[in-house]
mmCIF file of C-alpha atoms in Angstrom:
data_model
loop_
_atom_site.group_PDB
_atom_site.id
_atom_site.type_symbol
_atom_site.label_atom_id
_atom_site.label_comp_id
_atom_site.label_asym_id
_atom_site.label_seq_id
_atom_site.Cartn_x
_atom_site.Cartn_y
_atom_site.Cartn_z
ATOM 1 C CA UNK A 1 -6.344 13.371 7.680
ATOM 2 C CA UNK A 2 -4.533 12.142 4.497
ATOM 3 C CA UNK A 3 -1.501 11.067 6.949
ATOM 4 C CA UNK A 4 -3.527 9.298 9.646
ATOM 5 C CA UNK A 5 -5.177 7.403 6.394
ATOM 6 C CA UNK A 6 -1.774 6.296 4.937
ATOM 7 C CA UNK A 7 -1.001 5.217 8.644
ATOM 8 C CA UNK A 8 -4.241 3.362 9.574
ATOM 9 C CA UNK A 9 -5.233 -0.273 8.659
ATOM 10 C CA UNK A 10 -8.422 -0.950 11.217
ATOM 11 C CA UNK A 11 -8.668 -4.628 9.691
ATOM 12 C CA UNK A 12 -6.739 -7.737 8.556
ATOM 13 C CA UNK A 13 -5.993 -7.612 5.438
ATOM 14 C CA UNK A 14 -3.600 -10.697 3.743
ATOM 15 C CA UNK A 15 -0.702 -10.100 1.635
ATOM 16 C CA UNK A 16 -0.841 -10.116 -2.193
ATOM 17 C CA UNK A 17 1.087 -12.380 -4.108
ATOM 18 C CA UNK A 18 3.514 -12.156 -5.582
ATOM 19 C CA UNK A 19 5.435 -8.681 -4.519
ATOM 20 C CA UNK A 20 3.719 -8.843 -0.838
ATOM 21 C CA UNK A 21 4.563 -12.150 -0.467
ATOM 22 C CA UNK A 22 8.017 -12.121 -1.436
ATOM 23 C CA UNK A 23 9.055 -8.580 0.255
ATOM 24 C CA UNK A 24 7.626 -10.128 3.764
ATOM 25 C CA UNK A 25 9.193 -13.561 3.505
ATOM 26 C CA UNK A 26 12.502 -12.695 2.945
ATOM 27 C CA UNK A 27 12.774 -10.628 5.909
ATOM 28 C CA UNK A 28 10.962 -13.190 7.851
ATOM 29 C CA UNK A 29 13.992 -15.419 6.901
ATOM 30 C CA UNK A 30 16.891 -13.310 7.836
ATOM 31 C CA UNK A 31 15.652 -13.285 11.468
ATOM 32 C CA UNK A 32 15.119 -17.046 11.213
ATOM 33 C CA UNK A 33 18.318 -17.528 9.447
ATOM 34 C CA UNK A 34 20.234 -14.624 11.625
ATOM 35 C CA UNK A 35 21.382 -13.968 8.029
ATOM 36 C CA UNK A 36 20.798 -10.436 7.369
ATOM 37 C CA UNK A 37 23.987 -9.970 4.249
ATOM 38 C CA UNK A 38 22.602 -12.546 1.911
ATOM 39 C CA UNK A 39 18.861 -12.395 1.227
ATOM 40 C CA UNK A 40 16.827 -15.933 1.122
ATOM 41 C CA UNK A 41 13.267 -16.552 -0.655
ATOM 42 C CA UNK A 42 12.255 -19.764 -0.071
ATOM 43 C CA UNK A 43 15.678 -20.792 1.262
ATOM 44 C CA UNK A 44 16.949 -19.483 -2.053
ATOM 45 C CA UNK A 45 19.440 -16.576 -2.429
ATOM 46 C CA UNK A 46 17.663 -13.913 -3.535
ATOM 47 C CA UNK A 47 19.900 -11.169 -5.203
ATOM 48 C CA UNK A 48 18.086 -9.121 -7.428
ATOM 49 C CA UNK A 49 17.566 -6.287 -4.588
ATOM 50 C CA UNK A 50 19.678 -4.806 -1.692
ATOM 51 C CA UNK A 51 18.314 -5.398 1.806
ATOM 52 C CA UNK A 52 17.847 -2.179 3.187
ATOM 53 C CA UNK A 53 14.138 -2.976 2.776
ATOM 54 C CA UNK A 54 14.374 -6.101 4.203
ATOM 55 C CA UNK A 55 15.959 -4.998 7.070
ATOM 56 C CA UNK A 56 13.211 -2.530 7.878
ATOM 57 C CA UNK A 57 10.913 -4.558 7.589
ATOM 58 C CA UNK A 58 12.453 -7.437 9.357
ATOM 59 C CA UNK A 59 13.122 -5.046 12.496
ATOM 60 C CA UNK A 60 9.041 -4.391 12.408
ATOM 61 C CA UNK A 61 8.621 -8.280 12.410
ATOM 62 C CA UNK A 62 11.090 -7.876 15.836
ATOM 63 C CA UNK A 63 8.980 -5.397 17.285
ATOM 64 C CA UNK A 64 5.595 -5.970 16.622
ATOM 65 C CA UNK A 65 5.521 -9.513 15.348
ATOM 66 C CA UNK A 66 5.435 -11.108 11.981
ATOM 67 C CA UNK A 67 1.630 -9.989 10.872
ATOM 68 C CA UNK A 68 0.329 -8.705 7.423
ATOM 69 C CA UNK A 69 0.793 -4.899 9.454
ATOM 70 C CA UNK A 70 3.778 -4.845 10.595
ATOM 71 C CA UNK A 71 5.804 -5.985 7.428
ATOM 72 C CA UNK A 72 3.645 -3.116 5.608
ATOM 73 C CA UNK A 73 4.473 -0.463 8.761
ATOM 74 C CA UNK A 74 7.898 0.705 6.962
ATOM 75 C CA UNK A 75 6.687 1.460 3.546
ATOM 76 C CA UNK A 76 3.209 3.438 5.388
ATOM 77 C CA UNK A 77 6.058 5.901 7.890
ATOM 78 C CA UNK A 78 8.363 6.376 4.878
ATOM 79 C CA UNK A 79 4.961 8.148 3.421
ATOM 80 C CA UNK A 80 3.772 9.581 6.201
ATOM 81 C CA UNK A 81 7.955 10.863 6.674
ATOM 82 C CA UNK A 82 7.813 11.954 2.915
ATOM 83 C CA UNK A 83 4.318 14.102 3.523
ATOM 84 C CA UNK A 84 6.081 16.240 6.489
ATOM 85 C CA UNK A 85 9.027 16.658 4.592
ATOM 86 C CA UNK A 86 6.602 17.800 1.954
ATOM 87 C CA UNK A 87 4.488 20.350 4.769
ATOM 88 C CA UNK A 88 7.833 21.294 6.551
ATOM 89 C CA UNK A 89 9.741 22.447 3.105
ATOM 90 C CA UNK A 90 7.069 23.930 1.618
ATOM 91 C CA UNK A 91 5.573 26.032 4.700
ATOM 92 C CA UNK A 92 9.224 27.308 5.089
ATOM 93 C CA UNK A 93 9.374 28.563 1.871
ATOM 94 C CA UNK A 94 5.543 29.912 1.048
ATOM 95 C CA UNK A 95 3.571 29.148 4.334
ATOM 96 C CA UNK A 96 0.896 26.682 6.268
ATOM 97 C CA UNK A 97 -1.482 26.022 3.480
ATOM 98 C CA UNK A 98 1.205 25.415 0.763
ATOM 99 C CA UNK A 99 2.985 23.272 3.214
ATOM 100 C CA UNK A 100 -0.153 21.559 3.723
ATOM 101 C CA UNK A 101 -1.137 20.910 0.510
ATOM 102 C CA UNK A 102 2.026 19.429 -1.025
ATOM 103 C CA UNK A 103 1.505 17.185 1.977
ATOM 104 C CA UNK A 104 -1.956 16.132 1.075
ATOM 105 C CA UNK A 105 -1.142 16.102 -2.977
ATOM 106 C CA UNK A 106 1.451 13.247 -2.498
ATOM 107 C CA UNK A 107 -0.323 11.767 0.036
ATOM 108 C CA UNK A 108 -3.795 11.924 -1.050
ATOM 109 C CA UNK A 109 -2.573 10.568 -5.189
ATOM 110 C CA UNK A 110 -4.152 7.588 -6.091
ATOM 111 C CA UNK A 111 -0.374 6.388 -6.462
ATOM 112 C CA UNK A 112 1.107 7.800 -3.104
ATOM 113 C CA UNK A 113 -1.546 6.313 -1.213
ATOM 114 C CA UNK A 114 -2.279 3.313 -3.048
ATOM 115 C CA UNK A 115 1.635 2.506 -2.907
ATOM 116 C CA UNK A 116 1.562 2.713 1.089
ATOM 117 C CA UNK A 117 -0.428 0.230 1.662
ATOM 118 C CA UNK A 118 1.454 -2.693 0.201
ATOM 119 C CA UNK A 119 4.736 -4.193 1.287
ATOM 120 C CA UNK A 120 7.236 -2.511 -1.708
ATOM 121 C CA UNK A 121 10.412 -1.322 -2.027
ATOM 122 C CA UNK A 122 9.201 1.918 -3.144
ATOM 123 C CA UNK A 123 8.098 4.013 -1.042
ATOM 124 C CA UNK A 124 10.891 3.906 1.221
ATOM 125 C CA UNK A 125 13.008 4.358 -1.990
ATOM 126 C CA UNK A 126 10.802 7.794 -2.555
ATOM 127 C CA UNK A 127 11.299 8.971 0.632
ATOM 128 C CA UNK A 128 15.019 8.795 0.166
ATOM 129 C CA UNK A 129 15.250 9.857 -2.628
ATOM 130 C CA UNK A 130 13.132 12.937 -1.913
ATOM 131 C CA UNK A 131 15.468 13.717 1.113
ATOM 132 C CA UNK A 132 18.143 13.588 -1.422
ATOM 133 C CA UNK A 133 16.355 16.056 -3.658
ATOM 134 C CA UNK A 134 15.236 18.047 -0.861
ATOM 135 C CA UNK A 135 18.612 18.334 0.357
ATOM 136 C CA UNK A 136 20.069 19.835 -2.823
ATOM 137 C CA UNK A 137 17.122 22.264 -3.571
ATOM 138 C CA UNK A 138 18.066 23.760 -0.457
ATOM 139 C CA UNK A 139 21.785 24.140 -0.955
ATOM 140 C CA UNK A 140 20.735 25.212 -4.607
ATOM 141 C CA UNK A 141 18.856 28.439 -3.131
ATOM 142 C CA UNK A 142 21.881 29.676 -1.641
ATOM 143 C CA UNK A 143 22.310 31.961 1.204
ATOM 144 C CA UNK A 144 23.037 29.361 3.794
ATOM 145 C CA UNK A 145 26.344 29.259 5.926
ATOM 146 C CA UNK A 146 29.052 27.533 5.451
ATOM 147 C CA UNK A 147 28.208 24.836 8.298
ATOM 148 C CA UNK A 148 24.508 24.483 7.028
ATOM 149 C CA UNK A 149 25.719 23.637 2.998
ATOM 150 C CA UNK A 150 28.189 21.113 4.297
ATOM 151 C CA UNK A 151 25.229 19.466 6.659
ATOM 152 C CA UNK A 152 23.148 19.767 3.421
ATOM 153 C CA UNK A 153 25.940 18.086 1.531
ATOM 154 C CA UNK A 154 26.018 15.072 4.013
ATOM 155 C CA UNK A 155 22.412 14.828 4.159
ATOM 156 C CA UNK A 156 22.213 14.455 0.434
ATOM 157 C CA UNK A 157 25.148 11.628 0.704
ATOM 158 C CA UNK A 158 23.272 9.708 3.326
ATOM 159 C CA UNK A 159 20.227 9.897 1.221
ATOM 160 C CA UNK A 160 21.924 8.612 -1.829
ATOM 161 C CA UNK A 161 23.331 5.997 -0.350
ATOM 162 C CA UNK A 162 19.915 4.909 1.240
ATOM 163 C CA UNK A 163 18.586 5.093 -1.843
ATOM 164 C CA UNK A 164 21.404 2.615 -3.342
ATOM 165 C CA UNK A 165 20.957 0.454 -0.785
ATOM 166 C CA UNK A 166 17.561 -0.125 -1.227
ATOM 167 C CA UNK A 167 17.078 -0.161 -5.118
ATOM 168 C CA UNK A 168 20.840 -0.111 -6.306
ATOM 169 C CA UNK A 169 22.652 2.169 -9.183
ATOM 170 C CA UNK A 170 19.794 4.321 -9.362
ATOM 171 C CA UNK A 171 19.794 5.301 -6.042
ATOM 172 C CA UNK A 172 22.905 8.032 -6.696
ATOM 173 C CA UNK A 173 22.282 7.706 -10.933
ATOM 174 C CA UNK A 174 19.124 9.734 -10.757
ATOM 175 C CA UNK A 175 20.037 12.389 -8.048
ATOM 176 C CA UNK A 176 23.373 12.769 -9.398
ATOM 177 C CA UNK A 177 21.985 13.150 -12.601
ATOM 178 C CA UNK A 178 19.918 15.625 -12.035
ATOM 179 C CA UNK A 179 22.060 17.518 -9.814
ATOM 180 C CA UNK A 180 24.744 17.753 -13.349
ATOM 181 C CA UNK A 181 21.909 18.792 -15.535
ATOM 182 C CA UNK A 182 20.486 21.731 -13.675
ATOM 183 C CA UNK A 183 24.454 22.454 -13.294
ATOM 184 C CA UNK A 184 24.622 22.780 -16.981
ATOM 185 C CA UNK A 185 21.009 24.662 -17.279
ATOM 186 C CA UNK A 186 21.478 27.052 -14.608
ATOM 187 C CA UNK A 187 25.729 27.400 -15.056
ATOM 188 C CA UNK A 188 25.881 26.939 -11.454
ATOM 189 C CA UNK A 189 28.616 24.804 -10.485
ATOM 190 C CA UNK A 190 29.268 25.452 -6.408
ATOM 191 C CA UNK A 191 26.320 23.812 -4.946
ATOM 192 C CA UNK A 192 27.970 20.243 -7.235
ATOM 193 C CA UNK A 193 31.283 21.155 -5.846
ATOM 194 C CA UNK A 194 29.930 21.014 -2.579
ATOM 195 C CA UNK A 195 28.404 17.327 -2.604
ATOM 196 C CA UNK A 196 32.078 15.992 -3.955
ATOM 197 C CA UNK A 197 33.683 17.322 -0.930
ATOM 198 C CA UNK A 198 36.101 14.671 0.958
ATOM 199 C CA UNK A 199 32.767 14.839 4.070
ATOM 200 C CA UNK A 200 30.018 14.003 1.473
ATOM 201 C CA UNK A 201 31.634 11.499 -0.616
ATOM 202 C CA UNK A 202 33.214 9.772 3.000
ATOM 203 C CA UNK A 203 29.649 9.531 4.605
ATOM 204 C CA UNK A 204 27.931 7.970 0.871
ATOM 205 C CA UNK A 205 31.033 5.063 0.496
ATOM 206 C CA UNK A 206 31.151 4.022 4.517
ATOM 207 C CA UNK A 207 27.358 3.333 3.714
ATOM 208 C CA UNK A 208 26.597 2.376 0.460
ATOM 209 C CA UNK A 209 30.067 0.082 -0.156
ATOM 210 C CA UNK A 210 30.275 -2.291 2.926
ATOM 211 C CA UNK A 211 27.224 -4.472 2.157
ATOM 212 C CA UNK A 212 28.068 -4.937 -1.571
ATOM 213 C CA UNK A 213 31.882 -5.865 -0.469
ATOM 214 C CA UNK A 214 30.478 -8.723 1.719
ATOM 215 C CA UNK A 215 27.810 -9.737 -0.672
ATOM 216 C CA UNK A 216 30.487 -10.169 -3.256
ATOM 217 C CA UNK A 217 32.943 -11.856 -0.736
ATOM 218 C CA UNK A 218 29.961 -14.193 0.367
ATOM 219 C CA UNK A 219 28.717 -15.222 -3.559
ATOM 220 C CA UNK A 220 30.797 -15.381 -5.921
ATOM 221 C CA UNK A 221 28.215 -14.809 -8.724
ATOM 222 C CA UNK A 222 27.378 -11.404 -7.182
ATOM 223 C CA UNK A 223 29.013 -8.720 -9.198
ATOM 224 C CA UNK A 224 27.747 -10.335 -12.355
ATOM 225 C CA UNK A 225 23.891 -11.056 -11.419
ATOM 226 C CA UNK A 226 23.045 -7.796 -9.644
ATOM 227 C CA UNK A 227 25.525 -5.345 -11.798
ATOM 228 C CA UNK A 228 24.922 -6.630 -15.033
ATOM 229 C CA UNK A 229 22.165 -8.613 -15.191
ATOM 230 C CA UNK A 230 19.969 -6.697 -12.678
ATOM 231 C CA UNK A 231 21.471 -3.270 -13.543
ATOM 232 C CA UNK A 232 22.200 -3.096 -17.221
ATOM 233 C CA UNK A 233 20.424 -6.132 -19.151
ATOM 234 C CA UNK A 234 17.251 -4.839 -16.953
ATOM 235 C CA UNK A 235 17.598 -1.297 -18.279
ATOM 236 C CA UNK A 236 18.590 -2.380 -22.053
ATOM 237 C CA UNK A 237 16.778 -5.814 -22.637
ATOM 238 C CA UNK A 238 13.604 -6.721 -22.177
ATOM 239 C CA UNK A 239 14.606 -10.033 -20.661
ATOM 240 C CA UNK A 240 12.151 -9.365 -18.109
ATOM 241 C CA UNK A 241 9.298 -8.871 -20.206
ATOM 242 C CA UNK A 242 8.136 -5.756 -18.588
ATOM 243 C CA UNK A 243 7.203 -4.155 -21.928
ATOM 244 C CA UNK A 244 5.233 -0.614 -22.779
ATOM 245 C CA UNK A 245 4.989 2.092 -24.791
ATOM 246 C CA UNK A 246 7.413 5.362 -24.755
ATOM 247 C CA UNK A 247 4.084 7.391 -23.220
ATOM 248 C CA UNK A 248 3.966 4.626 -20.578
ATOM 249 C CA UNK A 249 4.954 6.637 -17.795
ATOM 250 C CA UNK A 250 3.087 9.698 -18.290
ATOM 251 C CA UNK A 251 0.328 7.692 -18.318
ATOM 252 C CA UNK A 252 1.455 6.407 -14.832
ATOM 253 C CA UNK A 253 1.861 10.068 -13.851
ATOM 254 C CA UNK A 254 -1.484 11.306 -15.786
ATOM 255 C CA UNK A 255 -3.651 8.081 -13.781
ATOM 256 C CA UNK A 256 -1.328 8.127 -10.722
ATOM 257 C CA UNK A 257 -2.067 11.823 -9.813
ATOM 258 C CA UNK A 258 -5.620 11.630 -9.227
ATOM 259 C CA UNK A 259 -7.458 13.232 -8.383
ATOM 260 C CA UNK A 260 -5.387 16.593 -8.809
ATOM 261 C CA UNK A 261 -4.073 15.563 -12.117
ATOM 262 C CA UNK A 262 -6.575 18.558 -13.689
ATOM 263 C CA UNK A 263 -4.355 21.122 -11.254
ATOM 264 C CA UNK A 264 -1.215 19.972 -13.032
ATOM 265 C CA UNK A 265 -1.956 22.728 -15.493
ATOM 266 C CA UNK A 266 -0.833 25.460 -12.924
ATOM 267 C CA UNK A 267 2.612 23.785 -13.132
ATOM 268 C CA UNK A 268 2.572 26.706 -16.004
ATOM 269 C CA UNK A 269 3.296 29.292 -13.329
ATOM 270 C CA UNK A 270 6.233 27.802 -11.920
ATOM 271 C CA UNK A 271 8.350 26.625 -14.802
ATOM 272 C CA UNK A 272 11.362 28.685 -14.721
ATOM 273 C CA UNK A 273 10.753 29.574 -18.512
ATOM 274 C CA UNK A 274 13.904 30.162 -20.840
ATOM 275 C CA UNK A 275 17.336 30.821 -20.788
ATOM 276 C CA UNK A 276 20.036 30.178 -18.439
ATOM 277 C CA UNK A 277 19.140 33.238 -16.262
ATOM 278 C CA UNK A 278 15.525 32.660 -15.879
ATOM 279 C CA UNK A 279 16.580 28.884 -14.405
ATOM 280 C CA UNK A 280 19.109 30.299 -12.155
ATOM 281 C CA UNK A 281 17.089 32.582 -10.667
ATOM 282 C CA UNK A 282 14.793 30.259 -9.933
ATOM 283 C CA UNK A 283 17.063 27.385 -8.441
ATOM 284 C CA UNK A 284 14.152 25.678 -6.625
ATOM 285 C CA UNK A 285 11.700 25.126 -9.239
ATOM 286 C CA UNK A 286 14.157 24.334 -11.607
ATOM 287 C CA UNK A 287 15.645 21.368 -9.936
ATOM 288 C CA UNK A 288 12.513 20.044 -9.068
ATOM 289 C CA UNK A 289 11.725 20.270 -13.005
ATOM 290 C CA UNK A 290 15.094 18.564 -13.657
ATOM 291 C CA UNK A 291 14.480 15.836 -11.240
ATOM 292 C CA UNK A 292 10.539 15.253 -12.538
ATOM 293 C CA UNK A 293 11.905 15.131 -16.388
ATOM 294 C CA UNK A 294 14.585 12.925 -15.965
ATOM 295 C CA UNK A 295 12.952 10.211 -14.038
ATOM 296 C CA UNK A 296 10.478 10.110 -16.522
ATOM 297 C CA UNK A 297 12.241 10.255 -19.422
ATOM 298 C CA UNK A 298 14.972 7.852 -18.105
ATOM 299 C CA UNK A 299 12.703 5.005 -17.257
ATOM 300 C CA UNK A 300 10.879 5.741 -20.803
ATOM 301 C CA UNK A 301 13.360 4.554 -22.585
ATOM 302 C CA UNK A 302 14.275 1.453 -20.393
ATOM 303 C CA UNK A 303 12.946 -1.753 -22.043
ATOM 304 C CA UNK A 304 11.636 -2.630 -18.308
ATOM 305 C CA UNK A 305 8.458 -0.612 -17.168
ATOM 306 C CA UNK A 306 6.533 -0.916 -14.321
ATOM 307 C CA UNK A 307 4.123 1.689 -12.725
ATOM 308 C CA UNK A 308 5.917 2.237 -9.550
ATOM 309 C CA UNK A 309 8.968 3.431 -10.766
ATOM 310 C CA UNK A 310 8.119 6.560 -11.055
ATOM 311 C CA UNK A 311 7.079 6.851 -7.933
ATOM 312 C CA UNK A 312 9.567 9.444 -6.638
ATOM 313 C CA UNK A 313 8.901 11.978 -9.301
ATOM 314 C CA UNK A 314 5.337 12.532 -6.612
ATOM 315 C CA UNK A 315 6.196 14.594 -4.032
ATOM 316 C CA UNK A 316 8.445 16.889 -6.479
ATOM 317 C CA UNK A 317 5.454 17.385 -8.656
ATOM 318 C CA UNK A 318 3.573 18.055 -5.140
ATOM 319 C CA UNK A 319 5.496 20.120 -4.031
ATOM 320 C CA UNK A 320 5.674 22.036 -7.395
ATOM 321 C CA UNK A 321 2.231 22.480 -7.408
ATOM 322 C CA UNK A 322 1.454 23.731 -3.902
ATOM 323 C CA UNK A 323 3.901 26.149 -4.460
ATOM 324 C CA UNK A 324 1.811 27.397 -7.598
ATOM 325 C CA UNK A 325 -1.072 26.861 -6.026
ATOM 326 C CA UNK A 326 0.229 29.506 -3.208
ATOM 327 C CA UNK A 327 1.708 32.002 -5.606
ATOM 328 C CA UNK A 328 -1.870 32.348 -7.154
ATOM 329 C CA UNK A 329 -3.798 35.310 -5.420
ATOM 330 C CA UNK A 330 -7.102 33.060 -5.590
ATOM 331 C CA UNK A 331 -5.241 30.309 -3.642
ATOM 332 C CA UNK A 332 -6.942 26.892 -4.597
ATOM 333 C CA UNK A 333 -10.719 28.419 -5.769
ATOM 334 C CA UNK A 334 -11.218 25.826 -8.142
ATOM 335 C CA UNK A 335 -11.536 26.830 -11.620
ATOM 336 C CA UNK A 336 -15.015 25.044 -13.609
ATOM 337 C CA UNK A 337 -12.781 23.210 -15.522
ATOM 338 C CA UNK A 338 -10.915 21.834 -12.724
ATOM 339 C CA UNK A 339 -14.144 21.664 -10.236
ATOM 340 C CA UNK A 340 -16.270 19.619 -13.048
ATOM 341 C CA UNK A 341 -12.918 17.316 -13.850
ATOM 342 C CA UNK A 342 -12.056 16.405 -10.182
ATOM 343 C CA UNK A 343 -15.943 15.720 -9.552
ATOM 344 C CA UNK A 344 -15.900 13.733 -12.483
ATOM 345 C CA UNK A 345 -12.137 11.650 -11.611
ATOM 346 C CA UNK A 346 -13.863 11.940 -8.275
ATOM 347 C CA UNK A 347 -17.046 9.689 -9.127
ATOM 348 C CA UNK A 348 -15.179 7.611 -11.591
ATOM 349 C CA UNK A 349 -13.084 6.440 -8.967
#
């Protein structure tokens, strides 16, 4: 039900400015233009974001026509993708009803859904990003052949360099990142060694690199606006006056998870607890913890905030909690506290 919600739009309803706006015209002028390397707003070039997006959403506007639907179809399947990611990892690893809840936990958050229904870069950026940390959690668990951890290692390669191609640096920053840290925590080196293997690191430059050599070729101010000034001067000034506090994005999470935030408190069960050897023996959980904390804690300290980038910390809290939810013996039988605070979130909303 959740899915067929994030999927269905039964009535017209017109783009917002100014995010809507702008993520539907420029695709709407590449397939005008037949320019799909540079991006144009307005007949302007437009470099502050790759054009992965864009080129989603301009092959919609090919299929089904340039309406207020079809530039918003992309972002609405990469949730929908995301949720049966979510089911089919989950059930795998602790049955139906876990599977089905970290579905409907992503999905069902006032963030996951509400993001689904506008035209963003986000929630096609989640959705790569979550096959990216997918990918790893399962080569972290071990066990696997050969064959399987090198398709693992592609798939995580091809995710990352989505990922860059839709939102830039971060794309491979944040998975990488994470993928180092639980290295360190857990003193687990081999799954790392496996994603810099000549296959992995072939697959990420033949996709990420091409469109950022032509760009550059193409305009000659490229490097400098989109590296530096989009990158770093984003992340370290607040040029863009996008300020907020250093609890900003816990808030986000906090407001964005309703109305299960009162279930977050089960997380308890699944934290891998401490010491190296508790976190290696739990590989899954604790990259999933890794992934959730940095995120959070890296866009905390950028001097540019806005609510949806920590989108992709969702389904990895989703998934974290469906997996507690299963390893209780009372399944989800709501606690009072949690029955009288989702009726309450519930009717506030």
């Amino acid at each position: 039900l959740a899915g067929l919600l994030v999927l269905a739009e039964p009535f017209r309803v017109p783009l917002m400015d100014p995010d809507e706006g702008r993520y539907a015209e420029i695709p709407r002028e590449m397939l005008a233009t037949g320019d799909f390397v540079i991006p144009h707003q307005n007949g302007l070039v437009y470099l502050e974001k790759p054009p992965l997006a864009y080129w989603l959403v301009a092959g919609s506007f090919r299929v089904f026509g340039e309406t207020e639907r079809a530039a918003r179809l992309p972002g609405r399947l990469a949730t929908a993708g995301t949720m049966l990611a979510l089911f089919l990892f989950a059930r795998r690893r602790a049955g139906e009803s876990a599977g089905a809840l970290a579905a409907l936990f992503f999905g069902g958050s006032l963030l996951g859904f509400g993001l689904s229904r506008i035209v963003l870069i986000d929630p096609v950026l989640t959705a790569a990003q979550t096959a990216a940390v997918l990918a790893f959690a399962a080569l972290a668990e071990g066990g696997s052949s050969r064959a399987r951890e090198r398709g693992l290692a592609v798939a995580f390669a091809v995710a990352a360099a989505a990922a860059v191609l839709l939102k830039g640096l971060v794309g491979v920053l944040l998975p990488g990142g994470a993928v180092v840290i639980w290295s360190i925590v857990t003193g687990r080196w081999q799954p790392f060694r496996r994603l810099i293997g000549p296959l992995p690191i072939l697959a990420f430059l033949l996709l990420a690199v091409p469109w950022h050599v032509a760009a550059a070729l193409r305009e000659p101010e490229f490097l400098r606006f989109y590296f530096v000034r989009e990158h770093f001067e984003r992340f370290v000034l607040p040029n863009h006056d996008r300020p907020g506090p250093a609890w900003y994005f816990l808030a986000v999470v906090a407001a964005g998870f309703l109305p299960f935030t009162p279930l977050l408190a089960r997380l308890r069960s699944v934290w891998p607890g401490r010491g190296r050897a508790r976190w290696a023996a739990r590989p899954l959980e604790a990259f999933l913890f890794v992934w959730v904390l940095l995120v959070v804690a890296f866009f905390s300290i950028s001097k540019s905030k806005l609510i949806p980038y920590v989108h992709p910390v969702f389904p990895s809290l989703s998934l974290l909690l469906a997996l507690a939810v299963a390893r209780d013996e009372k399944g989800l039988e709501l606690r009072p506290v949690e029955r009288w605070s989702i009726a309450s979130l519930v009717g506030l909303l």
